[in-house]
Short mmCIF file of C-alpha atoms in Angstrom, two decimals:
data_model
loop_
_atom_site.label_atom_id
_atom_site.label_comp_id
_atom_site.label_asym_id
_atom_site.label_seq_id
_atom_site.Cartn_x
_atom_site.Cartn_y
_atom_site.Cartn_z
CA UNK A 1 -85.60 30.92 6.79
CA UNK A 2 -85.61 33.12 3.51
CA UNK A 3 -81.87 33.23 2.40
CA UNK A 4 -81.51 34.42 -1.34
CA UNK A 5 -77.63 34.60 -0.62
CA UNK A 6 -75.34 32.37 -2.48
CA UNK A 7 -71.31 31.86 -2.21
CA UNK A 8 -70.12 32.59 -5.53
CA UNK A 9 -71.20 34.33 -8.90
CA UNK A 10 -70.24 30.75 -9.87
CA UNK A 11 -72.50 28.77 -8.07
CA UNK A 12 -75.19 31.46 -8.81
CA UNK A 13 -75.22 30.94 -12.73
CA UNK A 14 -74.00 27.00 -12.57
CA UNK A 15 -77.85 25.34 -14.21
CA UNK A 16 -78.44 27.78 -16.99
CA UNK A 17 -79.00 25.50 -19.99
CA UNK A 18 -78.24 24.95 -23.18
CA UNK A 19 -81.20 26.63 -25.22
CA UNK A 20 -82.45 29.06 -22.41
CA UNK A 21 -83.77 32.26 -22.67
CA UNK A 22 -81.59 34.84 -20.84
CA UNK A 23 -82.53 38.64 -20.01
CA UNK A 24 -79.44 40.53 -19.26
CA UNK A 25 -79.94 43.77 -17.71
CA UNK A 26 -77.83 47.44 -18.56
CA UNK A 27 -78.22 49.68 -21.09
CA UNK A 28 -74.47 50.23 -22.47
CA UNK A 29 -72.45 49.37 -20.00
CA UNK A 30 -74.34 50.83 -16.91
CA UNK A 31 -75.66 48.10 -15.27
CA UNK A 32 -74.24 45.41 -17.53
CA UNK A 33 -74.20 42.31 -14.86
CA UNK A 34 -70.46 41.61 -16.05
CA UNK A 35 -69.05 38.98 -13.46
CA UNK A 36 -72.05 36.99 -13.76
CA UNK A 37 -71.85 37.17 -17.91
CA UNK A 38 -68.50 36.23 -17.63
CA UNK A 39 -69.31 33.13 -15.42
CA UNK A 40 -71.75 32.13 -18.12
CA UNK A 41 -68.81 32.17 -20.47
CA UNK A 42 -66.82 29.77 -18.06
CA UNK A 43 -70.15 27.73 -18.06
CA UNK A 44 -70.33 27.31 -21.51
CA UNK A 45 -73.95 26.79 -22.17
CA UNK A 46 -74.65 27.09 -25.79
CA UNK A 47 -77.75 28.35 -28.38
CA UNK A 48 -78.92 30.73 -25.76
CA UNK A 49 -81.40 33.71 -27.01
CA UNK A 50 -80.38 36.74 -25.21
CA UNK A 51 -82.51 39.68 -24.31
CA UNK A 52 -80.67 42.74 -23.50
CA UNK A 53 -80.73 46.47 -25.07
CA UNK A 54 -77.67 46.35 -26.41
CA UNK A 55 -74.96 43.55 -27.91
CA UNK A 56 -72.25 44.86 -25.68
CA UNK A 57 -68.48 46.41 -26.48
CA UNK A 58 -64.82 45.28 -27.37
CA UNK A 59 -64.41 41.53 -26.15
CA UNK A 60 -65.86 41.51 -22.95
CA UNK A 61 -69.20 41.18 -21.54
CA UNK A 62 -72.02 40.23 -23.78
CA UNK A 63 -69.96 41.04 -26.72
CA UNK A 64 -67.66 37.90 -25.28
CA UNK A 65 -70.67 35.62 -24.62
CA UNK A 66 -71.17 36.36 -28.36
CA UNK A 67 -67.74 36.13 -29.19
CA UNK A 68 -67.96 32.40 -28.01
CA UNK A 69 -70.45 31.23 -30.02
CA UNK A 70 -72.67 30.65 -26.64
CA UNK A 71 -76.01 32.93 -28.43
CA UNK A 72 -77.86 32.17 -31.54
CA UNK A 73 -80.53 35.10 -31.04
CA UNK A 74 -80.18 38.31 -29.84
CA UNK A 75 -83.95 40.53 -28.88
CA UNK A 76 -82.74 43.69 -28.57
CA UNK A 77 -83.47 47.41 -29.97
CA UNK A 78 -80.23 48.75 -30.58
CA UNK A 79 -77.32 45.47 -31.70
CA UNK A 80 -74.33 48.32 -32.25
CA UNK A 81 -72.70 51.16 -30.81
CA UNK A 82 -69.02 52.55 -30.12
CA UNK A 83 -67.08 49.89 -30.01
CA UNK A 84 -69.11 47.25 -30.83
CA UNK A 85 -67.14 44.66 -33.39
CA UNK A 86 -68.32 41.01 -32.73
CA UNK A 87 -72.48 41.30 -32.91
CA UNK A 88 -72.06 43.65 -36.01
CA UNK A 89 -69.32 41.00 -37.82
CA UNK A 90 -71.46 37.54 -36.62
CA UNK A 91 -74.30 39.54 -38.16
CA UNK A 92 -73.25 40.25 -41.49
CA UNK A 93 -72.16 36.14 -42.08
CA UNK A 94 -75.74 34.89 -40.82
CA UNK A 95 -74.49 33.58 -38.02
CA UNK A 96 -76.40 34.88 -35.47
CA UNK A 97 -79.85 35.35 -35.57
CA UNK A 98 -81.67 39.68 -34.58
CA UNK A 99 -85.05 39.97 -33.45
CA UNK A 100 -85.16 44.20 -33.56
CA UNK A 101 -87.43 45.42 -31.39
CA UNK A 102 -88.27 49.32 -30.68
CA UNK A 103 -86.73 50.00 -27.30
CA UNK A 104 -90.13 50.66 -25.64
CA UNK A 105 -91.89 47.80 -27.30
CA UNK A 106 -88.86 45.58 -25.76
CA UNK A 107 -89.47 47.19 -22.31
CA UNK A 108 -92.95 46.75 -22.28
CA UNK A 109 -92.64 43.06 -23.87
CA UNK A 110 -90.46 42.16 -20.66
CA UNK A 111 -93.15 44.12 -18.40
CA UNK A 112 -95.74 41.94 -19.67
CA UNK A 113 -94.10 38.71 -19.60
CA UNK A 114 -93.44 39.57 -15.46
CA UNK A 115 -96.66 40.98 -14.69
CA UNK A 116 -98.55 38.19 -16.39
CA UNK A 117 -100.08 39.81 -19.40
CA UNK A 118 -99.33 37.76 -22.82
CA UNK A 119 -99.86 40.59 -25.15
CA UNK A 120 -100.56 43.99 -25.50
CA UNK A 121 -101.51 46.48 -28.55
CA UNK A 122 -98.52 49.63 -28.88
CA UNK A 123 -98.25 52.33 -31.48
CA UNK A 124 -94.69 52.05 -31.62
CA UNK A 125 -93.98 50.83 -35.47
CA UNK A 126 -97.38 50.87 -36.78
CA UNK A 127 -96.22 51.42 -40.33
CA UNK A 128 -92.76 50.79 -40.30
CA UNK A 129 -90.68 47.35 -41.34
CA UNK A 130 -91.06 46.12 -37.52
CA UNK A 131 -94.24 45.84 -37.60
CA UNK A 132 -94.73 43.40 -40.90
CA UNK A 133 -96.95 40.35 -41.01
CA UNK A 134 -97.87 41.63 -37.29
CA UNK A 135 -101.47 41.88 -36.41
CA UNK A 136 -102.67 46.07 -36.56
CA UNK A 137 -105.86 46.82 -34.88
CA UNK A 138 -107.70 50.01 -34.27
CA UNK A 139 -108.78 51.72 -31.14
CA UNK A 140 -110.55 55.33 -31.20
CA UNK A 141 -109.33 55.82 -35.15
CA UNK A 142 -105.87 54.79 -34.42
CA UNK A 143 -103.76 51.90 -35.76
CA UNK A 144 -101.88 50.16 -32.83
CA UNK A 145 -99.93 46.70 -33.36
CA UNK A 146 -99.95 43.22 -31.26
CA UNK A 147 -96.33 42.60 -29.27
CA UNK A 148 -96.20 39.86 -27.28
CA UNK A 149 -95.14 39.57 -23.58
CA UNK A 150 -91.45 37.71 -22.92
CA UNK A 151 -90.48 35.52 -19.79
CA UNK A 152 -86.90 34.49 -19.57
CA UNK A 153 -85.52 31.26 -17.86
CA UNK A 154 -83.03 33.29 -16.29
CA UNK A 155 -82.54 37.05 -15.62
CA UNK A 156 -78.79 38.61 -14.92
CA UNK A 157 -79.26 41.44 -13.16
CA UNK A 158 -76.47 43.87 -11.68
CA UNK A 159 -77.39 46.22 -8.49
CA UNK A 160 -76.13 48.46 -5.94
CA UNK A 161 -77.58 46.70 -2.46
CA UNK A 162 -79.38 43.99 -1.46
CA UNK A 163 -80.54 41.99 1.32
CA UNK A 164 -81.00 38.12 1.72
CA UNK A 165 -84.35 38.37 0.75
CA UNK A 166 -83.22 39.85 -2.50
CA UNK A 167 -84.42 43.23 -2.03
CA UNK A 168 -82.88 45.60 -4.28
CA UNK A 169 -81.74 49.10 -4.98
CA UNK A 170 -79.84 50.35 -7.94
CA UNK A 171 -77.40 53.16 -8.84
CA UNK A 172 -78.02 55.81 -10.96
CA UNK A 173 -78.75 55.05 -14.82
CA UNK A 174 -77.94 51.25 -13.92
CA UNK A 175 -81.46 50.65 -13.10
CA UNK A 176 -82.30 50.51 -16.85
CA UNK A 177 -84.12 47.38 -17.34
CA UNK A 178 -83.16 45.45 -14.39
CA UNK A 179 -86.59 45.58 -12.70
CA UNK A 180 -88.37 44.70 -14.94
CA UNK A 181 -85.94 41.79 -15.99
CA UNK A 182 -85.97 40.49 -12.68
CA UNK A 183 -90.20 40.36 -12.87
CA UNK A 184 -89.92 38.17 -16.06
CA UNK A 185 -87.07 35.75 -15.13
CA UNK A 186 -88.09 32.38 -13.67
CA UNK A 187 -84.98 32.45 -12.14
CA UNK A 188 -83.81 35.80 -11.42
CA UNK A 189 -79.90 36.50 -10.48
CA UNK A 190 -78.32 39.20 -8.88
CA UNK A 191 -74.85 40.35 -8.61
CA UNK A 192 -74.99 43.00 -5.36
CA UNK A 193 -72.26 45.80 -4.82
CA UNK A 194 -73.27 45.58 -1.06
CA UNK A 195 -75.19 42.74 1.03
CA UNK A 196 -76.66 44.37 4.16
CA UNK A 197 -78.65 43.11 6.74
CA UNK A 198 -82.95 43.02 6.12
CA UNK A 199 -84.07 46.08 7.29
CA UNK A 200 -81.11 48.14 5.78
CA UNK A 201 -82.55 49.02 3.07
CA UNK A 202 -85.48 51.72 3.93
CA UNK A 203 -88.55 49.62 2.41
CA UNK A 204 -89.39 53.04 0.84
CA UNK A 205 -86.71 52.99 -1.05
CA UNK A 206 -86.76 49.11 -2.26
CA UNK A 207 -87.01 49.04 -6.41
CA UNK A 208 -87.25 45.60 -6.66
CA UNK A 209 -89.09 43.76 -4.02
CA UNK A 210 -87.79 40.41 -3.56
CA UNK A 211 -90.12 38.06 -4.34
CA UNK A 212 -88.67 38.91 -7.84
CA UNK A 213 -85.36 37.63 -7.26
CA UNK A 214 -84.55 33.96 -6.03
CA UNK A 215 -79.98 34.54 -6.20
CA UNK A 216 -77.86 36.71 -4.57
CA UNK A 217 -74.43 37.20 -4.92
CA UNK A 218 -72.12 39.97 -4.25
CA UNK A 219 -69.71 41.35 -6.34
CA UNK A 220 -68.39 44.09 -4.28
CA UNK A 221 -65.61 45.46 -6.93
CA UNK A 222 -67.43 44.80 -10.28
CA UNK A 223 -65.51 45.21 -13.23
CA UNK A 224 -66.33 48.24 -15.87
CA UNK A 225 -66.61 47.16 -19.42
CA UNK A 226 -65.49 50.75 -20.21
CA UNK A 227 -62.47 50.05 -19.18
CA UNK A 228 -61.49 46.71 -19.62
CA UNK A 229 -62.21 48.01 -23.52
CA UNK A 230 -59.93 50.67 -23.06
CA UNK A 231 -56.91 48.16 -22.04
CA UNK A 232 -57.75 46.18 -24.61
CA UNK A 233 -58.68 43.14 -22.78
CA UNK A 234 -60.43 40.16 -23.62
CA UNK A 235 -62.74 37.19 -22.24
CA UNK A 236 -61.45 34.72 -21.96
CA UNK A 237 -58.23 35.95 -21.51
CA UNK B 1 -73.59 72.26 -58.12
CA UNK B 2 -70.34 72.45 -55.35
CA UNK B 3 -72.01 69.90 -53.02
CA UNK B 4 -69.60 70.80 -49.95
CA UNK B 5 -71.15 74.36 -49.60
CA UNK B 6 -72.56 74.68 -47.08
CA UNK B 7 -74.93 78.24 -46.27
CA UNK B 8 -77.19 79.30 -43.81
CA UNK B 9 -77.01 78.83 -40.34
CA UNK B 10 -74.11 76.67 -38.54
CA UNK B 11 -75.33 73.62 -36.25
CA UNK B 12 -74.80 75.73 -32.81
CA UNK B 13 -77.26 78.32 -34.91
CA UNK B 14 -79.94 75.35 -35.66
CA UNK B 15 -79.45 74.08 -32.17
CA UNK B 16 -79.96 78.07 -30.86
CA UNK B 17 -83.24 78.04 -33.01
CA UNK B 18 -84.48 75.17 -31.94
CA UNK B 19 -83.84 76.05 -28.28
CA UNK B 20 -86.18 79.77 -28.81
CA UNK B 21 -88.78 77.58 -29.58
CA UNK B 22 -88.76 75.40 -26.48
CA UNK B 23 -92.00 76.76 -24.02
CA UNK B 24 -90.66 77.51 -20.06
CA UNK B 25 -91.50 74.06 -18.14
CA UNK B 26 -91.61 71.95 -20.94
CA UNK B 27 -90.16 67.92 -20.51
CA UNK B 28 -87.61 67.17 -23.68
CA UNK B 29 -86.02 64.10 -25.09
CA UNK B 30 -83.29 65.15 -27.45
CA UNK B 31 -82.47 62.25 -29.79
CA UNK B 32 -78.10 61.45 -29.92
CA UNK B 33 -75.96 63.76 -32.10
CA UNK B 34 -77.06 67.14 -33.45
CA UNK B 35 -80.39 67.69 -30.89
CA UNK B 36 -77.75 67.13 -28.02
CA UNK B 37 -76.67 70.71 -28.53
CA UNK B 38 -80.13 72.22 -28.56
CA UNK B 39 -79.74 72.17 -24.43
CA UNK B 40 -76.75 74.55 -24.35
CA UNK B 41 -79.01 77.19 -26.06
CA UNK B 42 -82.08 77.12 -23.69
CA UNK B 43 -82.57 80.91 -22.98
CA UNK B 44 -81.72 81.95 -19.20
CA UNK B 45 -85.05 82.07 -17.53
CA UNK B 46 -86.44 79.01 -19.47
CA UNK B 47 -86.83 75.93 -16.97
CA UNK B 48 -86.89 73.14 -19.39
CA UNK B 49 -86.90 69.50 -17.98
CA UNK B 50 -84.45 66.65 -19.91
CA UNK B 51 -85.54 63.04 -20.29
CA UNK B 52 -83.41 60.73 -21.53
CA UNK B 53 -84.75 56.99 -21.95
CA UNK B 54 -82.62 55.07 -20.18
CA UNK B 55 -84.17 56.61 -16.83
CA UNK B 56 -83.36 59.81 -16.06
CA UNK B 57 -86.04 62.73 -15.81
CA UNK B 58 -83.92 65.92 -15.11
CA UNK B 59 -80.70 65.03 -17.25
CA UNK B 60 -78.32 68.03 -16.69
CA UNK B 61 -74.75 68.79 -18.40
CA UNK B 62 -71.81 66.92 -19.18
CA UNK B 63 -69.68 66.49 -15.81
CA UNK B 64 -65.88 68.01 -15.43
CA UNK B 65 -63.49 66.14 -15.96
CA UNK B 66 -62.49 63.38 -13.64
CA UNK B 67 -66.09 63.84 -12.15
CA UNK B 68 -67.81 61.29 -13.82
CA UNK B 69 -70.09 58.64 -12.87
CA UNK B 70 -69.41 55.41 -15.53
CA UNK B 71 -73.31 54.18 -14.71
CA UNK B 72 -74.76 57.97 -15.08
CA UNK B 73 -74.83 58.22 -18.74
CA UNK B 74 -77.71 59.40 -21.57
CA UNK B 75 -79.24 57.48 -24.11
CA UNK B 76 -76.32 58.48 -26.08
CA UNK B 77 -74.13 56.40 -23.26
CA UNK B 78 -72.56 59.80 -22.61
CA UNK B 79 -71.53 61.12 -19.51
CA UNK B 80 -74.01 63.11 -17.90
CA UNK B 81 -75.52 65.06 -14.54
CA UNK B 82 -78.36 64.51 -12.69
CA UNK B 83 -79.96 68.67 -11.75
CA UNK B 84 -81.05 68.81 -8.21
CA UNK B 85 -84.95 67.54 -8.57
CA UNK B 86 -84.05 64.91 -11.34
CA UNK B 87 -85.48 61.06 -10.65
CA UNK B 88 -84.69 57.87 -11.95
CA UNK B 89 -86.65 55.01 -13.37
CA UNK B 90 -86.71 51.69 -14.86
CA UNK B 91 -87.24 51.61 -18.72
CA UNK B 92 -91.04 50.75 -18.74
CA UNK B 93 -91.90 53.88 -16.37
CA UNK B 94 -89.31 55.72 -19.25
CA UNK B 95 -91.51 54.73 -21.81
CA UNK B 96 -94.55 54.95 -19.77
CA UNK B 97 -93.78 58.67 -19.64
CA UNK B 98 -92.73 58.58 -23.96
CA UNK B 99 -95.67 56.74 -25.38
CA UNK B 100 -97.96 57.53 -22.77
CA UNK B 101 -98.04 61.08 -23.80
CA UNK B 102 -96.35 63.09 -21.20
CA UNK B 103 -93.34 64.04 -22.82
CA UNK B 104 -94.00 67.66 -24.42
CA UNK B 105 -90.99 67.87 -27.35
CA UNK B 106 -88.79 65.28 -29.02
CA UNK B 107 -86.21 66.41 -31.47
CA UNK B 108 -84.36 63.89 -33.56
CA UNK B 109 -82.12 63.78 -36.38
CA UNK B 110 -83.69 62.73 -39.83
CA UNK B 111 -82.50 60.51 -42.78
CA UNK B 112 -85.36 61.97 -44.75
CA UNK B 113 -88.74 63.87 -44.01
CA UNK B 114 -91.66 63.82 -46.40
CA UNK B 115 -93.62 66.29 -46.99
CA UNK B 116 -96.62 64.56 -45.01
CA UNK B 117 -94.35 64.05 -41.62
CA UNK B 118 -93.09 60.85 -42.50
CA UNK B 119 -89.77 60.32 -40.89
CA UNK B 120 -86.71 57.88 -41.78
CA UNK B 121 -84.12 57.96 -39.02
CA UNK B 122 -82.71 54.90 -38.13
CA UNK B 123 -82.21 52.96 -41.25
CA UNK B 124 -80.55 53.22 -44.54
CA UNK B 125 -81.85 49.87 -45.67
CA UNK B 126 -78.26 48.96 -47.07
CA UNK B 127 -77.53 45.11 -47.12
CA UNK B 128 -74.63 44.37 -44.73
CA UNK B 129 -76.01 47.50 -42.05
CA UNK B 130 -76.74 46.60 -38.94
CA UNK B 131 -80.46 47.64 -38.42
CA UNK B 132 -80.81 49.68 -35.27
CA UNK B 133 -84.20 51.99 -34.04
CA UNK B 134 -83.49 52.47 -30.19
CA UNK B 135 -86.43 54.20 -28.79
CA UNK B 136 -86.51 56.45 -31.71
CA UNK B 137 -90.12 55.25 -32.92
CA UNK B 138 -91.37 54.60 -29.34
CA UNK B 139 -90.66 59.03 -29.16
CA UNK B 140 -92.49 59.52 -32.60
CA UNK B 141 -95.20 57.27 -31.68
CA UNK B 142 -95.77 59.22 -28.22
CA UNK B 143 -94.44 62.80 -27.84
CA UNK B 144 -96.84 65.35 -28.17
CA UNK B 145 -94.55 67.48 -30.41
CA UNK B 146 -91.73 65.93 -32.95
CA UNK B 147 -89.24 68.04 -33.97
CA UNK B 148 -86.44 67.17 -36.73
CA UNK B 149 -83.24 69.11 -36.81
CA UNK B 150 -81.30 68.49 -39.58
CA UNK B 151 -79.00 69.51 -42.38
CA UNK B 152 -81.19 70.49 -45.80
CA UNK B 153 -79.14 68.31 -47.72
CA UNK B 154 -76.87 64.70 -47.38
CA UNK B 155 -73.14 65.76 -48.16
CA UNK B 156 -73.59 65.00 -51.64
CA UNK B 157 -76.02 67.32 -51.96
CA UNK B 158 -79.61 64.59 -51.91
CA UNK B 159 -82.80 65.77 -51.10
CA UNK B 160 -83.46 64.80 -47.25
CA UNK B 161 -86.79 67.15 -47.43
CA UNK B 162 -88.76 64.56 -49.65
CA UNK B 163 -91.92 63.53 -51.65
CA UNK B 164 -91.75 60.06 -50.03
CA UNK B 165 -89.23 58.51 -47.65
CA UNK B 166 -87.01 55.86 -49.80
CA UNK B 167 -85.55 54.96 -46.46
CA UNK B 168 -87.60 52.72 -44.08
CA UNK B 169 -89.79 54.56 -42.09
CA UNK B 170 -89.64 55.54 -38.04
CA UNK B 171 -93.32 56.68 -38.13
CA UNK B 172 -96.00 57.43 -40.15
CA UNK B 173 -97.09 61.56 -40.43
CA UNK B 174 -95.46 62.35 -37.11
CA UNK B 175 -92.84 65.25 -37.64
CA UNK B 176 -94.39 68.75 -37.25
CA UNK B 177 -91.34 70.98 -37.94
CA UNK B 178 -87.98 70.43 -39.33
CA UNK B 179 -85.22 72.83 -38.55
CA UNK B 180 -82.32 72.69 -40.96
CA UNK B 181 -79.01 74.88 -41.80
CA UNK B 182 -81.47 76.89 -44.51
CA UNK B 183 -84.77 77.52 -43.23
CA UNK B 184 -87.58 76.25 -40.62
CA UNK B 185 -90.02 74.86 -42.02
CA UNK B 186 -93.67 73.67 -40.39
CA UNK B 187 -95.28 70.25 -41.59
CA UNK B 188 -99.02 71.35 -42.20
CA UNK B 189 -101.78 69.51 -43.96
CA UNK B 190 -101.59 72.46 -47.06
CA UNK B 191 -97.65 71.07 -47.35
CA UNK B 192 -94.67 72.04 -46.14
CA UNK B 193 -94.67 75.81 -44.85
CA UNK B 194 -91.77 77.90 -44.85
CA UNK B 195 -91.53 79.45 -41.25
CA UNK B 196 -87.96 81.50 -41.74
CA UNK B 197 -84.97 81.67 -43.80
CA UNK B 198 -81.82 81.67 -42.51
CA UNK B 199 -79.44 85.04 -43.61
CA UNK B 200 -78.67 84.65 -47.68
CA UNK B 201 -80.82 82.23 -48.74
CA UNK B 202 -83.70 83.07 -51.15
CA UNK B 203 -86.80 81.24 -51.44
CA UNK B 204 -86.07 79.79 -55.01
CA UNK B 205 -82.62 78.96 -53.47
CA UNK B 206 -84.26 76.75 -51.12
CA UNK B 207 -86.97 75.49 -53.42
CA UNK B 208 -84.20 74.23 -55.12
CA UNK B 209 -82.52 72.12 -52.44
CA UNK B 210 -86.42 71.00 -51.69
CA UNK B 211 -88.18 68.15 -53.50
CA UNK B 212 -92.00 68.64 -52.52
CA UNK B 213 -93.35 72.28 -53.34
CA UNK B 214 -93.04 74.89 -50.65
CA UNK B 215 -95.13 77.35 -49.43
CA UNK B 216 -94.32 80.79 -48.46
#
């Protein structure tokens, strides 16, 4: 039997290592896996490179993972925003190494590295700073440069419903880059709002089907980084 | 010089110009900060379609208060609607549907334009600034049409219409019209053509707030 269900967001992230590769999914806060982020923290795994969008808010979140020292690269396309105060600071005293990628270069990068392609030739910063010392090649008169593909060793991923085959739907502007992530992770996990029963989800409307995802584990009152900002709090308290 | 002044057209006015311009049943991506306005101009009777990167095809206005949806936000991670028809998607499809051609108009803000299209938007190149793009050169790279709207000047009165970009560059010859508080002006291979003028301001005026030569 197929059972993608496990007991606690602790359990689910215990055997990330030190050195891994995570994707985290969300763009801002929406979608941010947050529970399973912070159970990373509790793990303590250290020199991680992190692939998310963003580098998170406040003290919570990815900004915390940050915060404790647990990430020595961030790939992302856009490492500040409202709000944002430990990426920018880490930054700015070399301790903490950027890879900036254009935000559609970094979502087709993860696309690759799931669907098996290594590389791929994009317009996106042909002549621009991002794309120095990268290979440029022509096709039909125009310049186009070489990104490679990514795969992760894990992918944190935050959705609205799933089953226990790890079929998944999402809410709103929380789907971001969770599919995709969860195509590119060797080990994919999933915090769930809802766990339903197979064949509760309309396999119409699946978005990820689950032979991308191997952990489930629902979170049925996630927290909102939003708002833990607003009150100030931190991780670990 | 008194740098503050400020003539010509206020932003709302930009954003309204901007908005005349937009064809009925066109798809948009308005970059964060002054293009955000652009959609509260759209004449009545224009359908025009919002994407906003993060996946959402059919972006509509900001929700009332107390109505809104923490993971239904805009590129800007604003609080947004959904109009009745809209769709979501996962990033790749969003940038499927961005460099892939099938996005009609992007309008972003501009550090600088040249006067061949060049556009610097997301960098100041300052040591100690974070360094930040988004999906800013992913739009440039892919939109059919790029459209800058912009003040003419930096608040200490620099040149932002330029010979060459100092900043570093989103894209290479991509902008085709820049929209600012003085004048519109098209990007054309003669140079950069002077479309209108907003009320008071002369062409020598704006020559003078201009680096490259313009044409009338």
């Amino acid at each position: 039997m197929i059972n993608k269900l496990v007991g606690s967001d602790t359990e689910a992230v215990s055997d990330i290592f030190d050195g891994a590769i995570v994707m985290i999914g969300g763009f801002g806060e929406a979608g941010s896996p947050i529970e399973l982020i912070h159970r990373l923290i509790d793990l303590g795994s250290k020199n991680l490179t992190v692939v998310s969008n963003n580098t998170g808010s406040g003290n919570v979140g990815i900004a915390a993972l940050i915060e404790n020292r647990q990430v020595s690269k961030m790939i992302c396309s856009f490492p500040r925003s409202t709000n944002s105060v430990v990426f920018p600071e880490l930054y700015r005293a070399g301790e903490i190494e950027l890879e900036l990628v254009p935000q559609g270069t970094l979502a087709e990068r993860i696309r690759a590295g799931g669907a098996g392609i290594p590389a791929f030739y994009t317009p996106s910063s042909v002549n621009t700073p991002l794309a120095e010392g990268k290979e440029i090649r022509e096709f039909n008169g125009q310049a186009y440069v070489l990104e490679y593909g990514i795969k992760a060793d894990f992918s944190l991923v935050k959705c609205e419903t799933a089953d226990r085959y790890g079929n998944l739907t999402y809410h709103k502007t929380a789907r971001n880059f969770s599919p995709i992530m969860c195509t590119a992770g060797s080990m994919t996990i999933v915090q769930a709002k809802h766990i339903v029963e197979p064949g509760g989800i309309d396999p119409e409307n699946v978005i990820t089907p689950g032979i991308f995802v191997n952990r489930v584990v629902e979170i049925n009152a996630p927290q909102h980084e939003s708002i833990l900002v607003t009150n100030g709090e931190r991780y670990p308290r | 010089m008194n740098t503050t002044e400020r003539l010509g057209w206020s932003r709302n006015e930009m954003a309204q110009k901007a908005a005349q311009d937009i064809p009925d049943g066109s798809y948009v991506n308005l970059g964060i900060g002054m293009p955000e306005l652009i959609a509260d101009h759209v004449p009545a009777g224009i359908e025009v379609i919002y994407h906003t990167e993060n996946g959402l095809l059919g972006m509509g206005p900001v929700p009332e208060k107390g109505q809104e949806d923490i993971e239904l936000i805009n590129a800007g991670k604003k609080y947004v609607t959904a109009i009745n028809g809209a769709s979501f998607f996962h990033h790749a499809d969003s940038f499927t549907m961005i460099r892939g051609g099938h996005l009609d108009i992007s309008i972003l803000g501009a550090l600088q334009v040249c006067e061949k299209g060049d556009l610097a938007n997301w960098s100041t190149g300052k040591p100690g600034a974070i360094p930040a793009v988004g999906g800013a050169m992913d739009l440039v790279a892919g939109v059919k049409n790029v459209w800058v709207i912009t003040d003419h000047n930096t608040k200490d009165g620099q040149f932002k219409l330029v010979n060459n970009c100092s900043f570093p560059l989103t894209g290479k010859g991509v902008v085709d019209r820049v929209y600012t508080n003085l004048a519109i002006i098209e990007i054309t291979e003669e140079g950069l053509k002077v479309r209108e003028m907003a009320p008071g301001v002369t062409f020598d005026y704006l020559q003078e707030k201009t680096e490259p030569k313009l044409l009338q």
